[in-house]
Structures are given as structure tokens and as C-alpha cells.
């Protein structure tokens, strides 16, 4: 039976929530859009008049589609070129979803999305449904076809895994912006020492080029190693300009609710580096330079008023 206009409207009312849920589950905006569209096709094929609670029905369908996607994604990422990092989203992107509570904001932070990659598909689903969207374990049990007790156990296990991988408590927004300004000054100074002072002793730097932009296969670990890498990246030269395809404009921005540096070349977002800033210094820099994972950010950036760059490189 064809969907009525009212049935379509009911789905569209849930679409933003479904997209935000799928993004947290998959770490990819483009994959989230695809899964939500597949959920709509399932809605279109269903006898929707017999669906008593549309939100519960749609959430169950979407979650199970994401679980299938996560299972196949694990196999694909074994052959992925270099490090795999989530697709970053700039401030104001509706796919970031609810941000009313600290748990909701934390669940979509770039650091936590990266940590979620370590969880099993079921652990990730329970964590997202509970922590970000506030579903009761009774509801999660129905979505995943497990017992309520099993849902609770899976959640506690997932939360321990995430907590164990998180850095020390982050700093406030004003301090983060000051550190970003100091970081850019240090990175463009041509010296290693100022960078080392800004980094924690166990700092890491990770990049995702997807085989399309050169990026080291393994993370840089330790303040000195990270500082030397950054000094080389920010050093003016023909090689850097050729890699970027032109002059690079650097902006301070917010990605996934946290401080970030955005590199723009001729109006195109070339890279987004999120900074995990703690009271002890910068604990992690995660750089997304895979162009496939920057298309959405480029569209949003082009449509925004972003002012003048902090610095222009090369």
C-alpha cells in the first residue's frame, strides 16, 4: 500500500534524529544518510497502519541496518590504507544531534567517536542508544533482541572501554581557544621546543588520508615525535604547497563540539584537525585529510560566514 503524505511526514519528522543516531553509530555522515534512506525504503514497504509506535519501529530498523554496516565495515577497514578516523562535522551541522546534556555532547566528540571504533557493534549500539538518546534498557533490549540484563551488562562494559581510553578532563572553551592560538604560533615558528611545551608527554598525532592524501600509517607518539612532525608539516616549502595544491588558510573552528583547526585551499576544506586539550596540554591531534570525508564540511564551510584566516601557509 503506497504511503500517504501523512506517512511520509511522520518519517520526515524523525529523519534528523535517525541521521544523528546513524552518524554516532557509523562515524560517517555519508553512510548515515544512506542508512536513513534505506530505513525510509523499509518504511515505504511496510504496512505502516499496523505500526503502533513509529519511533520504536524506525529506531529498530535503523539500528539493525547500522549493525550490519558495522560488521561489514570491520572487514573493509582491515584493508583501509593507513589510519581510519571518523568523518568530522562542523558546528551547526544537524547531524550532530542532541546536545542538551554532557553525555550527549560527549558521545559525539571526535575523541569518543574514535574510541567507539574499538567496541563491538552491539556495544556501540547500546552505548549510543543509552548515552546519547536516553533509551531505557528495556527499550534497548527490544531493539536489539536481547534481555534487559544483557543490555545493562553490555552498556557497563562499553562505558568502561570508553572511559579507559579518554584523556584527562578537558578545559573550557576560552582556554581551548588560547591554546589553539599558541599552538599555531608555535607550529609556524620553525622550532620544536614551543610545540613540546604545549603537548602532554604522551601526546599522539594521527592522520587519515584514505590513500588519497599522504598520511603516516602509524600514529606519532610522544611530545617530541609529535612536535618534530608538526614542525615539518608547517614548514614553508614547495613540497607542502604541492601536497595541498596551493596556499593553505588556517581557521580556528569547532568540530564535533570541540576545538579544531581547519585548513582551506581555494575554498575547499583540505583538512580538519581536532585537538584534544586537557589541563596538562594537548593530548591528541587527529587530522582528517581524506577528501571523501570532507565533502560535507566543505559544503557547510562554503555556506558560512567564517571571517579572515588566522594564518596563511606556504
Tab-separated table of C-alpha atoms in Angstrom:
chain	number	residue	atom	x	y	z
A	1	UNK	CA	0.000	0.000	0.000
A	2	UNK	CA	1.518	3.353	-1.051
A	3	UNK	CA	2.498	5.787	1.680
A	4	UNK	CA	0.195	8.692	2.275
A	5	UNK	CA	1.501	12.224	2.591
A	6	UNK	CA	0.900	11.903	6.329
A	7	UNK	CA	3.043	8.728	6.474
A	8	UNK	CA	5.876	10.491	4.665
A	9	UNK	CA	5.592	13.467	7.008
A	10	UNK	CA	5.785	11.142	10.007
A	11	UNK	CA	9.039	9.700	8.717
A	12	UNK	CA	10.485	13.118	7.879
A	13	UNK	CA	9.736	14.284	11.407
A	14	UNK	CA	12.044	11.532	12.678
A	15	UNK	CA	14.721	11.908	9.976
A	16	UNK	CA	17.001	14.347	11.895
A	17	UNK	CA	17.027	12.058	14.940
A	18	UNK	CA	17.662	8.991	12.789
A	19	UNK	CA	20.542	10.702	10.981
A	20	UNK	CA	22.124	11.786	14.269
A	21	UNK	CA	21.777	8.257	15.605
A	22	UNK	CA	23.247	6.673	12.475
A	23	UNK	CA	26.177	9.109	12.465
A	24	UNK	CA	27.119	8.187	16.014
A	25	UNK	CA	26.777	4.508	15.201
A	26	UNK	CA	28.808	4.611	11.981
A	27	UNK	CA	31.148	7.599	12.320
A	28	UNK	CA	30.353	8.587	8.741
A	29	UNK	CA	27.869	11.217	7.590
A	30	UNK	CA	27.587	9.800	4.072
A	31	UNK	CA	26.963	6.273	5.363
A	32	UNK	CA	24.455	7.651	7.857
A	33	UNK	CA	22.498	9.299	5.035
A	34	UNK	CA	22.475	6.028	3.085
A	35	UNK	CA	21.232	4.010	6.068
A	36	UNK	CA	18.476	6.511	6.820
A	37	UNK	CA	17.350	6.352	3.188
A	38	UNK	CA	17.274	2.548	3.391
A	39	UNK	CA	15.186	2.883	6.555
A	40	UNK	CA	12.746	5.034	4.600
A	41	UNK	CA	12.506	2.346	1.908
A	42	UNK	CA	11.688	-0.205	4.624
A	43	UNK	CA	9.039	2.202	5.979
A	44	UNK	CA	7.661	2.592	2.467
A	45	UNK	CA	7.366	-1.186	2.063
A	46	UNK	CA	5.790	-1.788	5.486
A	47	UNK	CA	2.141	-1.843	6.464
A	48	UNK	CA	2.569	1.363	8.418
A	49	UNK	CA	-1.033	1.405	9.620
A	50	UNK	CA	-0.160	-1.570	11.806
A	51	UNK	CA	2.917	0.129	13.295
A	52	UNK	CA	1.811	1.170	16.766
A	53	UNK	CA	4.899	3.207	17.740
A	54	UNK	CA	6.642	4.599	14.627
A	55	UNK	CA	9.686	5.897	16.531
A	56	UNK	CA	10.371	2.486	18.083
A	57	UNK	CA	9.860	0.724	14.740
A	58	UNK	CA	12.134	3.103	12.842
A	59	UNK	CA	14.817	3.016	15.544
A	60	UNK	CA	14.877	-0.781	15.492
A	61	UNK	CA	15.151	-0.919	11.690
A	62	UNK	CA	17.852	1.763	11.591
A	63	UNK	CA	19.888	0.214	14.404
A	64	UNK	CA	19.890	-3.214	12.799
A	65	UNK	CA	20.912	-1.742	9.445
A	66	UNK	CA	23.777	0.021	11.222
A	67	UNK	CA	24.805	-3.202	12.967
A	68	UNK	CA	25.041	-4.921	9.587
A	69	UNK	CA	27.039	-1.977	8.260
A	70	UNK	CA	29.408	-2.036	11.229
A	71	UNK	CA	30.056	-5.737	10.795
A	72	UNK	CA	30.968	-5.333	7.122
A	73	UNK	CA	32.893	-2.124	7.875
A	74	UNK	CA	35.263	-4.032	10.140
A	75	UNK	CA	36.285	-6.202	7.218
A	76	UNK	CA	36.657	-3.185	4.909
A	77	UNK	CA	38.798	-1.285	7.405
A	78	UNK	CA	41.261	-4.138	7.576
A	79	UNK	CA	42.249	-3.199	4.021
A	80	UNK	CA	41.883	0.583	4.544
A	81	UNK	CA	45.033	2.492	3.639
A	82	UNK	CA	46.508	3.920	6.842
A	83	UNK	CA	44.591	5.027	9.918
A	84	UNK	CA	40.786	5.184	9.814
A	85	UNK	CA	39.213	8.194	11.539
A	86	UNK	CA	35.559	9.306	11.679
A	87	UNK	CA	34.149	11.983	9.398
A	88	UNK	CA	34.255	15.287	11.331
A	89	UNK	CA	31.230	17.582	11.413
A	90	UNK	CA	31.426	21.345	11.867
A	91	UNK	CA	29.408	23.284	14.444
A	92	UNK	CA	25.782	23.728	13.467
A	93	UNK	CA	25.536	20.527	11.462
A	94	UNK	CA	22.134	18.999	12.339
A	95	UNK	CA	23.620	15.505	12.165
A	96	UNK	CA	25.453	16.229	15.416
A	97	UNK	CA	22.071	15.670	17.047
A	98	UNK	CA	21.030	16.352	20.633
A	99	UNK	CA	23.467	18.297	22.820
A	100	UNK	CA	21.365	19.126	25.877
A	101	UNK	CA	23.355	17.019	28.331
A	102	UNK	CA	27.052	16.449	28.937
A	103	UNK	CA	26.575	12.788	27.972
A	104	UNK	CA	25.032	13.721	24.633
A	105	UNK	CA	27.786	16.210	23.830
A	106	UNK	CA	30.471	13.762	24.889
A	107	UNK	CA	29.043	10.932	22.793
A	108	UNK	CA	29.583	12.855	19.559
A	109	UNK	CA	33.006	14.299	20.419
A	110	UNK	CA	35.701	13.309	17.971
A	111	UNK	CA	37.742	11.599	20.673
A	112	UNK	CA	34.802	9.416	21.760
A	113	UNK	CA	33.764	8.603	18.168
A	114	UNK	CA	37.310	7.369	17.631
A	115	UNK	CA	37.138	5.268	20.796
A	116	UNK	CA	33.801	3.771	19.724
A	117	UNK	CA	35.656	2.083	16.876
A	118	UNK	CA	37.168	-0.255	19.473
A	119	UNK	CA	33.776	-1.540	20.604
A	120	UNK	CA	31.846	-4.459	19.176
A	121	UNK	CA	28.821	-3.466	17.067
A	122	UNK	CA	26.444	-4.421	19.915
A	123	UNK	CA	28.469	-2.473	22.487
A	124	UNK	CA	28.465	0.578	20.252
A	125	UNK	CA	24.719	0.357	19.646
A	126	UNK	CA	23.866	0.031	23.334
A	127	UNK	CA	26.248	2.849	24.269
A	128	UNK	CA	24.819	5.238	21.678
A	129	UNK	CA	21.171	4.423	22.367
A	130	UNK	CA	21.602	4.775	26.106
A	131	UNK	CA	24.172	7.551	26.478
A	132	UNK	CA	23.210	9.820	23.584
A	133	UNK	CA	19.486	9.202	23.173
A	134	UNK	CA	18.393	8.170	26.653
A	135	UNK	CA	16.660	4.919	25.774
A	136	UNK	CA	15.813	2.725	28.746
A	137	UNK	CA	17.443	-0.699	28.853
A	138	UNK	CA	14.003	-2.232	28.420
A	139	UNK	CA	13.632	-0.361	25.115
A	140	UNK	CA	17.185	-1.207	24.004
A	141	UNK	CA	16.537	-4.880	24.762
A	142	UNK	CA	13.566	-4.768	22.392
A	143	UNK	CA	15.566	-3.028	19.675
A	144	UNK	CA	18.484	-5.473	19.815
A	145	UNK	CA	16.516	-8.602	20.759
A	146	UNK	CA	18.476	-9.168	23.963
A	147	UNK	CA	17.406	-9.319	27.601
A	148	UNK	CA	17.259	-6.184	29.711
A	149	UNK	CA	20.012	-7.579	31.943
A	150	UNK	CA	22.193	-8.206	28.901
A	151	UNK	CA	21.658	-4.627	27.722
A	152	UNK	CA	22.803	-3.323	31.117
A	153	UNK	CA	25.895	-5.531	31.086
A	154	UNK	CA	26.810	-4.528	27.533
A	155	UNK	CA	26.402	-0.844	28.419
A	156	UNK	CA	28.608	-1.012	31.505
A	157	UNK	CA	31.273	-2.880	29.544
A	158	UNK	CA	31.161	-0.336	26.697
A	159	UNK	CA	31.298	2.592	29.106
A	160	UNK	CA	34.369	1.141	30.838
A	161	UNK	CA	36.127	0.735	27.490
A	162	UNK	CA	35.368	4.341	26.507
A	163	UNK	CA	36.341	5.747	29.920
A	164	UNK	CA	39.640	3.831	29.873
A	165	UNK	CA	40.647	5.412	26.567
A	166	UNK	CA	39.691	9.002	27.316
A	167	UNK	CA	42.235	11.665	28.174
A	168	UNK	CA	42.190	13.744	31.315
A	169	UNK	CA	39.383	16.256	31.829
A	170	UNK	CA	39.191	18.803	29.027
A	171	UNK	CA	39.439	22.556	29.524
A	172	UNK	CA	36.881	25.307	28.975
A	173	UNK	CA	36.249	26.956	25.601
A	174	UNK	CA	38.203	30.160	26.333
A	175	UNK	CA	41.289	28.206	27.407
A	176	UNK	CA	40.985	25.937	24.382
A	177	UNK	CA	40.955	28.933	22.018
A	178	UNK	CA	44.024	30.398	23.746
A	179	UNK	CA	45.842	27.079	23.349
A	180	UNK	CA	44.913	26.958	19.634
A	181	UNK	CA	46.401	30.444	19.116
A	182	UNK	CA	49.551	29.408	20.984
A	183	UNK	CA	49.699	26.172	19.007
A	184	UNK	CA	49.569	27.956	15.644
A	185	UNK	CA	52.259	30.402	16.746
A	186	UNK	CA	54.458	27.527	17.902
A	187	UNK	CA	53.818	25.394	14.801
A	188	UNK	CA	54.775	28.225	12.444
A	189	UNK	CA	57.827	29.286	14.481
A	190	UNK	CA	60.029	26.652	12.843
A	191	UNK	CA	61.171	25.428	16.265
A	192	UNK	CA	60.364	22.244	18.137
A	193	UNK	CA	60.622	23.461	21.732
A	194	UNK	CA	57.495	25.677	21.803
A	195	UNK	CA	55.430	22.775	20.490
A	196	UNK	CA	56.817	20.323	23.048
A	197	UNK	CA	55.791	22.713	25.834
A	198	UNK	CA	52.181	22.716	24.592
A	199	UNK	CA	51.917	18.918	24.313
A	200	UNK	CA	51.407	16.329	27.024
A	201	UNK	CA	54.289	13.920	27.471
A	202	UNK	CA	52.262	11.082	25.935
A	203	UNK	CA	50.682	13.144	23.135
A	204	UNK	CA	49.708	11.420	19.886
A	205	UNK	CA	49.123	12.651	16.329
A	206	UNK	CA	47.017	10.597	13.919
A	207	UNK	CA	46.089	11.291	10.307
A	208	UNK	CA	43.578	9.741	7.907
A	209	UNK	CA	44.355	10.238	4.227
A	210	UNK	CA	42.434	7.232	2.955
A	211	UNK	CA	45.200	6.508	0.472
A	212	UNK	CA	44.303	9.711	-1.407
A	213	UNK	CA	46.399	12.159	0.606
A	214	UNK	CA	49.727	11.060	2.123
A	215	UNK	CA	49.377	10.237	5.808
A	216	UNK	CA	51.563	8.095	8.049
A	217	UNK	CA	50.248	4.574	8.576
A	218	UNK	CA	51.054	4.690	12.287
A	219	UNK	CA	50.444	7.411	14.840
A	220	UNK	CA	53.241	9.655	16.100
A	221	UNK	CA	53.619	9.067	19.830
A	222	UNK	CA	55.274	11.226	22.465
A	223	UNK	CA	55.651	15.007	22.666
A	224	UNK	CA	58.997	15.200	20.862
A	225	UNK	CA	57.967	12.938	17.966
A	226	UNK	CA	54.696	14.827	17.510
A	227	UNK	CA	56.453	18.214	17.696
A	228	UNK	CA	59.010	17.231	15.039
A	229	UNK	CA	56.240	16.007	12.756
A	230	UNK	CA	54.249	19.224	13.174
A	231	UNK	CA	57.293	21.414	12.625
A	232	UNK	CA	57.843	19.661	9.298
A	233	UNK	CA	54.188	19.938	8.300
A	234	UNK	CA	54.059	23.691	8.939
A	235	UNK	CA	57.457	24.474	7.392
A	236	UNK	CA	57.055	26.529	4.194
A	237	UNK	CA	58.260	24.720	1.109
A	238	UNK	CA	57.428	23.559	-2.388
A	239	UNK	CA	56.604	20.047	-1.192
A	240	UNK	CA	53.961	21.256	1.264
A	241	UNK	CA	52.440	23.610	-1.290
A	242	UNK	CA	52.328	20.836	-3.899
A	243	UNK	CA	50.706	18.459	-1.410
A	244	UNK	CA	47.997	20.951	-0.519
A	245	UNK	CA	47.549	22.206	-4.076
A	246	UNK	CA	48.041	25.852	-3.153
A	247	UNK	CA	48.252	28.242	-0.229
A	248	UNK	CA	46.601	26.952	2.945
A	249	UNK	CA	44.389	29.219	5.034
A	250	UNK	CA	44.091	28.140	8.673
A	251	UNK	CA	40.992	28.859	10.755
A	252	UNK	CA	40.061	28.079	14.338
A	253	UNK	CA	36.713	26.300	14.404
A	254	UNK	CA	34.629	23.771	16.270
A	255	UNK	CA	34.204	20.197	15.067
A	256	UNK	CA	32.085	17.642	16.907
A	257	UNK	CA	31.726	20.076	19.772
A	258	UNK	CA	35.448	20.505	20.368
A	259	UNK	CA	38.291	22.825	19.295
A	260	UNK	CA	39.696	22.250	15.836
A	261	UNK	CA	41.879	23.756	13.146
A	262	UNK	CA	40.503	23.885	9.642
A	263	UNK	CA	42.761	24.069	6.575
A	264	UNK	CA	41.212	25.582	3.447
A	265	UNK	CA	42.685	25.634	-0.059
A	266	UNK	CA	40.856	27.696	-2.703
A	267	UNK	CA	37.594	27.488	-0.756
A	268	UNK	CA	37.846	23.711	-0.303
A	269	UNK	CA	38.320	22.164	3.118
A	270	UNK	CA	41.641	20.348	2.786
A	271	UNK	CA	41.854	19.098	6.360
A	272	UNK	CA	40.288	19.270	9.807
A	273	UNK	CA	42.474	18.682	12.848
A	274	UNK	CA	40.706	18.184	16.160
A	275	UNK	CA	42.675	18.985	19.287
A	276	UNK	CA	42.088	17.074	22.495
A	277	UNK	CA	43.087	19.726	25.025
A	278	UNK	CA	43.471	18.871	28.700
A	279	UNK	CA	44.676	20.740	31.754
A	280	UNK	CA	48.099	19.195	31.093
A	281	UNK	CA	48.299	20.269	27.458
A	282	UNK	CA	47.328	18.950	24.033
A	283	UNK	CA	46.899	15.185	24.434
A	284	UNK	CA	45.929	14.279	20.865
A	285	UNK	CA	45.724	15.741	17.376
A	286	UNK	CA	43.539	13.855	14.919
A	287	UNK	CA	43.691	15.060	11.321
A	288	UNK	CA	41.127	14.137	8.704
A	289	UNK	CA	42.505	14.820	5.213
A	290	UNK	CA	40.689	12.123	3.227
A	291	UNK	CA	38.756	14.262	0.687
A	292	UNK	CA	35.856	11.782	0.693
A	293	UNK	CA	35.262	12.586	4.366
A	294	UNK	CA	35.435	16.356	3.917
A	295	UNK	CA	32.785	16.943	1.260
A	296	UNK	CA	30.002	17.712	3.750
A	297	UNK	CA	32.279	20.045	5.732
A	298	UNK	CA	33.283	21.840	2.527
A	299	UNK	CA	29.636	22.464	1.618
A	300	UNK	CA	28.879	23.786	5.076
A	301	UNK	CA	32.013	25.939	5.135
A	302	UNK	CA	31.204	27.467	1.753
A	303	UNK	CA	27.754	28.458	3.008
A	304	UNK	CA	29.008	30.053	6.248
A	305	UNK	CA	30.491	33.412	7.188
A	306	UNK	CA	33.902	32.433	8.524
A	307	UNK	CA	35.869	35.680	8.540
A	308	UNK	CA	39.597	36.016	7.922
A	309	UNK	CA	42.073	33.151	8.403
A	310	UNK	CA	44.334	33.154	11.439
A	311	UNK	CA	47.326	32.486	9.221
A	312	UNK	CA	48.106	31.620	5.603
A	313	UNK	CA	50.754	28.980	4.994
A	314	UNK	CA	53.055	28.308	2.036
